[in-house]
PDB file of C-alpha atoms in Angstrom:
ATOM      1  CA  MET B   1     -32.038  41.133  -5.101  1.00  0.00           C
ATOM      2  CA  TYR B   2     -32.622  38.931  -2.120  1.00  0.00           C
ATOM      3  CA  THR B   3     -34.748  41.742  -0.254  1.00  0.00           C
ATOM      4  CA  LEU B   4     -36.741  42.037  -3.506  1.00  0.00           C
ATOM      5  CA  PHE B   5     -37.775  38.397  -3.455  1.00  0.00           C
ATOM      6  CA  PHE B   6     -38.653  38.397  -0.001  1.00  0.00           C
ATOM      7  CA  LEU B   7     -40.847  41.345  -0.288  1.00  0.00           C
ATOM      8  CA  VAL B   8     -42.787  39.191  -3.012  1.00  0.00           C
ATOM      9  CA  ILE B   9     -43.109  36.317  -0.789  1.00  0.00           C
ATOM     10  CA  VAL B  10     -44.402  38.613   1.927  1.00  0.00           C
ATOM     11  CA  VAL B  11     -46.850  40.203  -0.407  1.00  0.00           C
ATOM     12  CA  ALA B  12     -48.300  36.877  -1.461  1.00  0.00           C
ATOM     13  CA  LEU B  13     -48.886  35.556   1.910  1.00  0.00           C
ATOM     14  CA  ILE B  14     -50.643  38.673   2.909  1.00  0.00           C
ATOM     15  CA  CYS B  15     -53.019  38.545  -0.247  1.00  0.00           C
ATOM     16  CA  GLY B  16     -53.670  35.062   0.362  1.00  0.00           C
ATOM     17  CA  LEU B  17     -54.650  35.508   3.936  1.00  0.00           C
ATOM     18  CA  VAL B  18     -56.754  38.827   2.985  1.00  0.00           C
ATOM     19  CA  LEU B  19     -58.448  36.607   0.277  1.00  0.00           C
ATOM     20  CA  LEU B  20     -59.494  34.170   2.641  1.00  0.00           C
ATOM     21  CA  ILE B  21     -60.885  36.470   5.285  1.00  0.00           C
ATOM     22  CA  MET B  22     -62.748  38.253   2.252  1.00  0.00           C
ATOM     23  CA  GLY B  23     -64.011  35.058   0.924  1.00  0.00           C
ATOM     24  CA  GLY B  24     -65.183  33.836   4.584  1.00  0.00           C
ATOM     25  CA  ILE B  25     -66.952  37.259   4.892  1.00  0.00           C
ATOM     26  CA  SER B  26     -68.708  37.320   1.767  1.00  0.00           C
ATOM     27  CA  THR B  27     -70.589  34.066   1.505  1.00  0.00           C
ATOM     28  CA  THR B  28     -73.625  35.715  -0.629  1.00  0.00           C
ATOM     29  CA  ASN B  29     -71.915  34.030  -3.973  1.00  0.00           C
ATOM     30  CA  ARG B  30     -71.034  30.840  -3.331  1.00  0.00           C
ATOM     31  CA  HIS B  31     -69.323  30.795  -6.985  1.00  0.00           C
ATOM     32  CA  LYS B  32     -67.237  33.674  -6.063  1.00  0.00           C
ATOM     33  CA  TYR B  33     -66.427  32.595  -2.510  1.00  0.00           C
ATOM     34  CA  LEU B  34     -65.062  29.157  -4.007  1.00  0.00           C
ATOM     35  CA  ARG B  35     -62.865  30.906  -6.755  1.00  0.00           C
ATOM     36  CA  TRP B  36     -61.558  33.532  -4.206  1.00  0.00           C
ATOM     37  CA  SER B  37     -60.767  30.691  -1.947  1.00  0.00           C
ATOM     38  CA  GLY B  38     -58.967  28.770  -4.681  1.00  0.00           C
ATOM     39  CA  ILE B  39     -56.757  31.735  -5.548  1.00  0.00           C
ATOM     40  CA  ALA B  40     -56.172  32.604  -1.804  1.00  0.00           C
ATOM     41  CA  GLY B  41     -54.978  28.855  -1.292  1.00  0.00           C
ATOM     42  CA  ILE B  42     -52.883  28.869  -4.303  1.00  0.00           C
ATOM     43  CA  ALA B  43     -51.395  32.288  -3.146  1.00  0.00           C
ATOM     44  CA  LEU B  44     -50.673  30.707   0.439  1.00  0.00           C
ATOM     45  CA  VAL B  45     -49.225  27.553  -1.006  1.00  0.00           C
ATOM     46  CA  ALA B  46     -47.052  29.880  -3.515  1.00  0.00           C
ATOM     47  CA  GLY B  47     -45.833  32.226  -0.685  1.00  0.00           C
ATOM     48  CA  ILE B  48     -45.293  29.466   1.563  1.00  0.00           C
ATOM     49  CA  VAL B  49     -42.968  27.269  -0.975  1.00  0.00           C
ATOM     50  CA  LEU B  50     -41.028  30.678  -2.033  1.00  0.00           C
ATOM     51  CA  PHE B  51     -40.222  31.373   1.935  1.00  0.00           C
ATOM     52  CA  LEU B  52     -39.120  27.873   2.366  1.00  0.00           C
ATOM     53  CA  VAL B  53     -37.048  27.668  -1.031  1.00  0.00           C
ATOM     54  CA  SER B  54     -35.425  31.413  -0.186  1.00  0.00           C
ATOM     55  CA  MET B  55     -34.330  30.494   3.234  1.00  0.00           C
ATOM     56  CA  PRO B  56     -30.627  31.240   3.256  1.00  0.00           C
ATOM     57  CA  LYS B  57     -28.388  28.281   4.399  1.00  0.00           C
ATOM     58  CA  ASP B  58     -26.261  29.221   7.569  1.00  0.00           C
ATOM     59  CA  PRO B  59     -23.188  30.514   5.612  1.00  0.00           C
ATOM     60  CA  ASP B  60     -21.043  29.550   8.605  1.00  0.00           C
ATOM     61  CA  THR B  61     -21.844  26.189   9.023  1.00  0.00           C
ATOM     62  CA  SER B  62     -21.960  25.506   5.259  1.00  0.00           C
ATOM     63  CA  ALA B  63     -18.294  26.923   5.461  1.00  0.00           C
ATOM     64  CA  SER B  64     -17.461  24.934   7.922  1.00  0.00           C
ATOM     65  CA  LYS B  65     -18.300  21.506   6.436  1.00  0.00           C
ATOM     66  CA  ASN B  66     -16.957  22.657   3.249  1.00  0.00           C
ATOM     67  CA  GLN B  67     -13.558  23.299   5.091  1.00  0.00           C
ATOM     68  CA  GLU B  68     -13.903  20.043   7.281  1.00  0.00           C
ATOM     69  CA  ALA B  69     -14.398  18.153   4.119  1.00  0.00           C
ATOM     70  CA  GLN B  70     -11.489  19.935   2.475  1.00  0.00           C
ATOM     71  CA  ALA B  71      -9.233  18.944   5.396  1.00  0.00           C
ATOM     72  CA  SER B  72     -10.297  15.592   5.498  1.00  0.00           C
ATOM     73  CA  LYS B  73      -9.568  15.327   1.625  1.00  0.00           C
ATOM     74  CA  ILE B  74      -6.085  17.037   1.902  1.00  0.00           C
ATOM     75  CA  LYS B  75      -5.195  14.711   5.210  1.00  0.00           C
ATOM     76  CA  ALA B  76      -6.295  11.611   2.870  1.00  0.00           C
ATOM     77  CA  ASP B  77      -4.240  12.488  -0.182  1.00  0.00           C
ATOM     78  CA  LYS B  78      -1.236  13.037   2.219  1.00  0.00           C
ATOM     79  CA  ASN B  79      -1.828   9.852   3.667  1.00  0.00           C
ATOM     80  CA  SER B  80      -1.955   8.010   0.665  1.00  0.00           C
ATOM     81  CA  SER B  81       0.923   9.889  -0.818  1.00  0.00           C
ATOM     82  CA  LYS B  82       3.063   8.957   2.161  1.00  0.00           C
ATOM     83  CA  LYS B  83       2.194   5.522   1.976  1.00  0.00           C
ATOM     84  CA  ALA B  84       2.924   5.427  -2.012  1.00  0.00           C
ATOM     85  CA  ALA B  85       6.079   6.776  -1.337  1.00  0.00           C
ATOM     86  CA  LYS B  86       6.994   4.585   1.376  1.00  0.00           C
ATOM     87  CA  LYS B  87       5.902   1.677  -0.770  1.00  0.00           C
ATOM     88  CA  ALA B  88       7.655   2.682  -3.467  1.00  0.00           C
ATOM     89  CA  LYS B  89      11.469   3.498  -1.293  1.00  0.00           C
ATOM     90  CA  GLN B  90      10.741  -0.191   0.057  1.00  0.00           C
ATOM     91  CA  ALA B  91      10.553  -1.616  -3.415  1.00  0.00           C
ATOM     92  CA  ALA B  92      13.592   0.103  -4.712  1.00  0.00           C
ATOM     93  CA  ASN B  93      15.505  -0.694  -1.314  1.00  0.00           C
ATOM     94  CA  LEU B  94      14.680  -4.210  -1.917  1.00  0.00           C
ATOM     95  CA  ALA B  95      15.692  -4.402  -5.696  1.00  0.00           C
ATOM     96  CA  LYS B  96      18.940  -2.619  -4.517  1.00  0.00           C
ATOM     97  CA  ILE B  97      19.660  -5.388  -2.199  1.00  0.00           C
ATOM     98  CA  ASN B  98      18.814  -8.325  -4.494  1.00  0.00           C
ATOM     99  CA  LYS B  99      21.099  -6.448  -6.814  1.00  0.00           C
ATOM    100  CA  GLU B 100      23.974  -6.536  -4.350  1.00  0.00           C
ATOM    101  CA  ILE B 101      23.273 -10.086  -3.218  1.00  0.00           C
ATOM    102  CA  ALA B 102      23.557 -11.279  -7.094  1.00  0.00           C
ATOM    103  CA  HIS B 103      26.726  -9.388  -7.477  1.00  0.00           C
ATOM    104  CA  GLN B 104      28.393 -10.677  -4.150  1.00  0.00           C
ATOM    105  CA  LEU B 105      27.513 -14.566  -5.580  1.00  0.00           C
ATOM    106  CA  TRP B 106      28.827 -13.207  -8.873  1.00  0.00           C
ATOM    107  CA  LEU B 107      32.218 -12.463  -7.102  1.00  0.00           C
ATOM    108  CA  ASP B 108      31.805 -15.443  -4.914  1.00  0.00           C
ATOM    109  CA  LYS B 109      31.549 -17.808  -8.079  1.00  0.00           C
ATOM    110  CA  GLY B 110      34.601 -16.170  -9.868  1.00  0.00           C
ATOM    111  CA  TRP B 111      36.677 -16.646  -6.581  1.00  0.00           C
ATOM    112  CA  ALA B 112      35.778 -20.417  -6.297  1.00  0.00           C
ATOM    113  CA  LYS B 113      36.819 -20.665 -10.122  1.00  0.00           C
ATOM    114  CA  GLY B 114      40.028 -18.446  -9.743  1.00  0.00           C
ATOM    115  CA  THR B 115      38.833 -16.343 -12.534  1.00  0.00           C
ATOM    116  CA  LEU B 116      38.327 -12.790 -10.386  1.00  0.00           C
ATOM    117  CA  ASP B 117      40.684 -10.800  -8.305  1.00  0.00           C
ATOM    118  CA  ASP B 118      39.357  -9.154  -5.068  1.00  0.00           C
ATOM    119  CA  ASN B 119      38.134  -6.283  -6.747  1.00  0.00           C
ATOM    120  CA  GLY B 120      36.098  -8.164  -9.506  1.00  0.00           C
ATOM    121  CA  ASN B 121      38.393  -7.648 -12.196  1.00  0.00           C
ATOM    122  CA  GLN B 122      39.460 -10.796 -14.464  1.00  0.00           C
ATOM    123  CA  THR B 123      42.666 -12.961 -13.786  1.00  0.00           C
ATOM    124  CA  GLN B 124      43.648 -16.258 -13.770  1.00  0.00           C
ATOM    125  CA  THR B 125      44.638 -17.604 -10.158  1.00  0.00           C
ATOM    126  CA  ASP B 126      44.189 -20.464  -8.254  1.00  0.00           C
ATOM    127  CA  PRO B 127      40.482 -21.505  -6.950  1.00  0.00           C
ATOM    128  CA  ASP B 128      39.594 -20.536  -3.615  1.00  0.00           C
ATOM    129  CA  ASP B 129      37.904 -23.611  -1.900  1.00  0.00           C
ATOM    130  CA  ALA B 130      36.526 -21.327   0.561  1.00  0.00           C
ATOM    131  CA  PHE B 131      33.802 -20.388  -2.212  1.00  0.00           C
ATOM    132  CA  THR B 132      33.204 -23.695  -3.613  1.00  0.00           C
ATOM    133  CA  TRP B 133      29.857 -23.610  -2.516  1.00  0.00           C
ATOM    134  CA  ALA B 134      28.459 -20.644  -4.882  1.00  0.00           C
ATOM    135  CA  LEU B 135      29.364 -23.148  -7.962  1.00  0.00           C
ATOM    136  CA  SER B 136      26.158 -25.065  -6.661  1.00  0.00           C
ATOM    137  CA  VAL B 137      23.796 -22.079  -5.938  1.00  0.00           C
ATOM    138  CA  ARG B 138      22.004 -20.575  -9.058  1.00  0.00           C
ATOM    139  CA  LYS B 139      20.360 -17.479  -7.370  1.00  0.00           C
ATOM    140  CA  ILE B 140      19.595 -15.943  -3.736  1.00  0.00           C
ATOM    141  CA  THR B 141      16.589 -13.949  -3.588  1.00  0.00           C
ATOM    142  CA  TYR B 142      15.701 -11.691  -0.408  1.00  0.00           C
ATOM    143  CA  HIS B 143      12.033 -10.786   0.199  1.00  0.00           C
ATOM    144  CA  LYS B 144      10.289  -7.910   1.994  1.00  0.00           C
ATOM    145  CA  ASP B 145       9.315 -10.157   5.121  1.00  0.00           C
ATOM    146  CA  GLY B 146      12.814 -10.829   5.821  1.00  0.00           C
ATOM    147  CA  THR B 147      13.350 -14.339   4.378  1.00  0.00           C
ATOM    148  CA  LEU B 148      15.605 -15.629   1.969  1.00  0.00           C
ATOM    149  CA  LYS B 149      15.067 -18.011  -1.040  1.00  0.00           C
ATOM    150  CA  VAL B 150      18.244 -19.998  -2.504  1.00  0.00           C
ATOM    151  CA  LEU B 151      17.893 -21.678  -5.946  1.00  0.00           C
ATOM    152  CA  THR B 152      20.156 -24.457  -6.293  1.00  0.00           C
ATOM    153  CA  TYR B 153      21.727 -26.451  -8.774  1.00  0.00           C
ATOM    154  CA  VAL B 154      21.324 -30.342  -8.229  1.00  0.00           C
ATOM    155  CA  GLY B 155      24.472 -30.787  -6.857  1.00  0.00           C
ATOM    156  CA  PHE B 156      23.566 -29.043  -3.998  1.00  0.00           C
ATOM    157  CA  TYR B 157      20.572 -31.310  -3.444  1.00  0.00           C
ATOM    158  CA  ASN B 158      22.889 -34.491  -3.991  1.00  0.00           C
ATOM    159  CA  ASN B 159      25.250 -33.332  -1.281  1.00  0.00           C
ATOM    160  CA  SER B 160      25.261 -35.108   2.260  1.00  0.00           C
ATOM    161  CA  ASP B 161      23.166 -33.305   4.954  1.00  0.00           C
ATOM    162  CA  ASP B 162      26.414 -32.093   6.798  1.00  0.00           C
ATOM    163  CA  GLN B 163      27.705 -30.601   3.458  1.00  0.00           C
ATOM    164  CA  LYS B 164      24.028 -29.049   2.790  1.00  0.00           C
ATOM    165  CA  THR B 165      24.209 -27.380   5.817  1.00  0.00           C
ATOM    166  CA  SER B 166      27.723 -26.173   5.260  1.00  0.00           C
ATOM    167  CA  ASP B 167      27.041 -24.824   1.872  1.00  0.00           C
ATOM    168  CA  ALA B 168      23.578 -23.163   3.155  1.00  0.00           C
ATOM    169  CA  ILE B 169      25.379 -21.431   5.967  1.00  0.00           C
ATOM    170  CA  SER B 170      27.731 -19.880   3.281  1.00  0.00           C
ATOM    171  CA  ALA B 171      25.042 -18.866   1.085  1.00  0.00           C
ATOM    172  CA  ILE B 172      23.383 -17.159   4.107  1.00  0.00           C
ATOM    173  CA  ASN B 173      26.641 -15.269   4.964  1.00  0.00           C
ATOM    174  CA  SER B 174      26.742 -14.010   1.678  1.00  0.00           C
ATOM    175  CA  ALA B 175      23.463 -12.770   1.516  1.00  0.00           C
ATOM    176  CA  ASP B 176      23.261 -11.181   4.826  1.00  0.00           C
ATOM    177  CA  ALA B 177      26.588  -9.142   4.025  1.00  0.00           C
ATOM    178  CA  SER B 178      25.125  -7.639   1.035  1.00  0.00           C
ATOM    179  CA  ILE B 179      21.873  -6.694   3.316  1.00  0.00           C
ATOM    180  CA  GLN B 180      24.215  -5.195   5.643  1.00  0.00           C
ATOM    181  CA  LYS B 181      25.993  -3.236   2.908  1.00  0.00           C
ATOM    182  CA  ILE B 182      22.716  -1.656   1.508  1.00  0.00           C
ATOM    183  CA  THR B 183      21.026  -1.126   4.886  1.00  0.00           C
ATOM    184  CA  GLY B 184      23.534  -0.575   7.265  1.00  0.00           C
ATOM    185  CA  LYS B 185      21.934  -2.576   9.932  1.00  0.00           C
ATOM    186  CA  LYS B 186      23.888  -5.142  12.136  1.00  0.00           C
ATOM    187  CA  LYS B 187      24.614  -8.843  11.241  1.00  0.00           C
ATOM    188  CA  ASP B 188      21.677 -11.209  11.125  1.00  0.00           C
ATOM    189  CA  ALA B 189      19.198  -8.108  11.777  1.00  0.00           C
ATOM    190  CA  ASP B 190      16.920  -8.857   8.765  1.00  0.00           C
ATOM    191  CA  LEU B 191      17.292 -12.515   8.265  1.00  0.00           C
ATOM    192  CA  LYS B 192      14.577 -14.923   9.573  1.00  0.00           C
ATOM    193  CA  TYR B 193      13.806 -17.626   7.511  1.00  0.00           C
ATOM    194  CA  THR B 194      15.466 -19.285   4.631  1.00  0.00           C
ATOM    195  CA  THR B 195      14.176 -22.082   1.889  1.00  0.00           C
ATOM    196  CA  PHE B 196      16.299 -24.036  -0.627  1.00  0.00           C
ATOM    197  CA  TRP B 197      15.009 -25.159  -3.738  1.00  0.00           C
ATOM    198  CA  VAL B 198      16.074 -27.100  -6.882  1.00  0.00           C
ATOM    199  CA  GLY B 199      14.263 -26.078 -10.066  1.00  0.00           C
ATOM    200  CA  LYS B 200      10.461 -25.781  -8.398  1.00  0.00           C
ATOM    201  CA  GLN B 201      10.820 -28.105  -5.463  1.00  0.00           C
ATOM    202  CA  ALA B 202      11.631 -27.244  -1.936  1.00  0.00           C
ATOM    203  CA  PHE B 203      14.226 -29.518  -0.351  1.00  0.00           C
ATOM    204  CA  GLY B 204      15.024 -27.767   3.013  1.00  0.00           C
ATOM    205  CA  HIS B 205      14.494 -24.972   5.169  1.00  0.00           C
ATOM    206  CA  SER B 206      15.961 -23.169   8.259  1.00  0.00           C
ATOM    207  CA  MET B 207      14.382 -22.821  11.705  1.00  0.00           C
ATOM    208  CA  TYR B 208      12.425 -20.148  12.611  1.00  0.00           C
ATOM    209  CA  SER B 209      14.037 -20.259  15.993  1.00  0.00           C
ATOM    210  CA  ASP B 210      17.572 -20.552  14.542  1.00  0.00           C
ATOM    211  CA  TYR B 211      17.978 -19.819  10.750  1.00  0.00           C
ATOM    212  CA  ARG B 212      21.334 -21.575  10.956  1.00  0.00           C
ATOM    213  CA  HIS B 213      20.001 -24.869  11.966  1.00  0.00           C
ATOM    214  CA  PHE B 214      17.946 -26.663   8.961  1.00  0.00           C
ATOM    215  CA  THR B 215      15.920 -29.289   8.079  1.00  0.00           C
ATOM    216  CA  TRP B 216      16.691 -31.585   5.132  1.00  0.00           C
ATOM    217  CA  TYR B 217      14.144 -33.802   3.060  1.00  0.00           C
ATOM    218  CA  THR B 218      13.964 -35.841   0.035  1.00  0.00           C
ATOM    219  CA  ILE B 219      11.917 -34.822  -2.999  1.00  0.00           C
TER     220      ILE B 219
END
């Protein structure tokens, strides 16, 4: 099919050239000359256009570009899938850590009240003063950047700075134990900075250089 099309183009070009030459030689009839010249011009232009349109693309170059484009797309899709999977894994891990922190705080409160045994079963025993701090803590949240947010009751805020510091360290230790349990990392590996809140007001934070030293302020 392509060979036949190419022959048509060649014939058109040859006819155009012949008509031009004939028109140039025979100038006895000006009208005929213009007519033949016009036909020749049309034939030449048609032949050239057909020739340019019919020029085949380099199959190797086209295939190579297609392969490169497909390879780039596949690579981009893989990278996107890896990022999405990594993000999903981090989110799931973070949720798991916070669930463990919440469970540990629940145990600490039960031990402080004397209503839970070591395994978290309901019991009635003497309150353990070592966990009294938990009764003034509402919630502890761990964030992906390694920071902790401790939401407290007003009783925590009303304590002296020394008592707040003691309770803050206990809260951080409880959260850190939960983080270790889930991640398997060594103690303090993931903790960077802790803030303390009562309602929507922050009233203290740890130092960036040492998260077990705190700054307390009045709200």
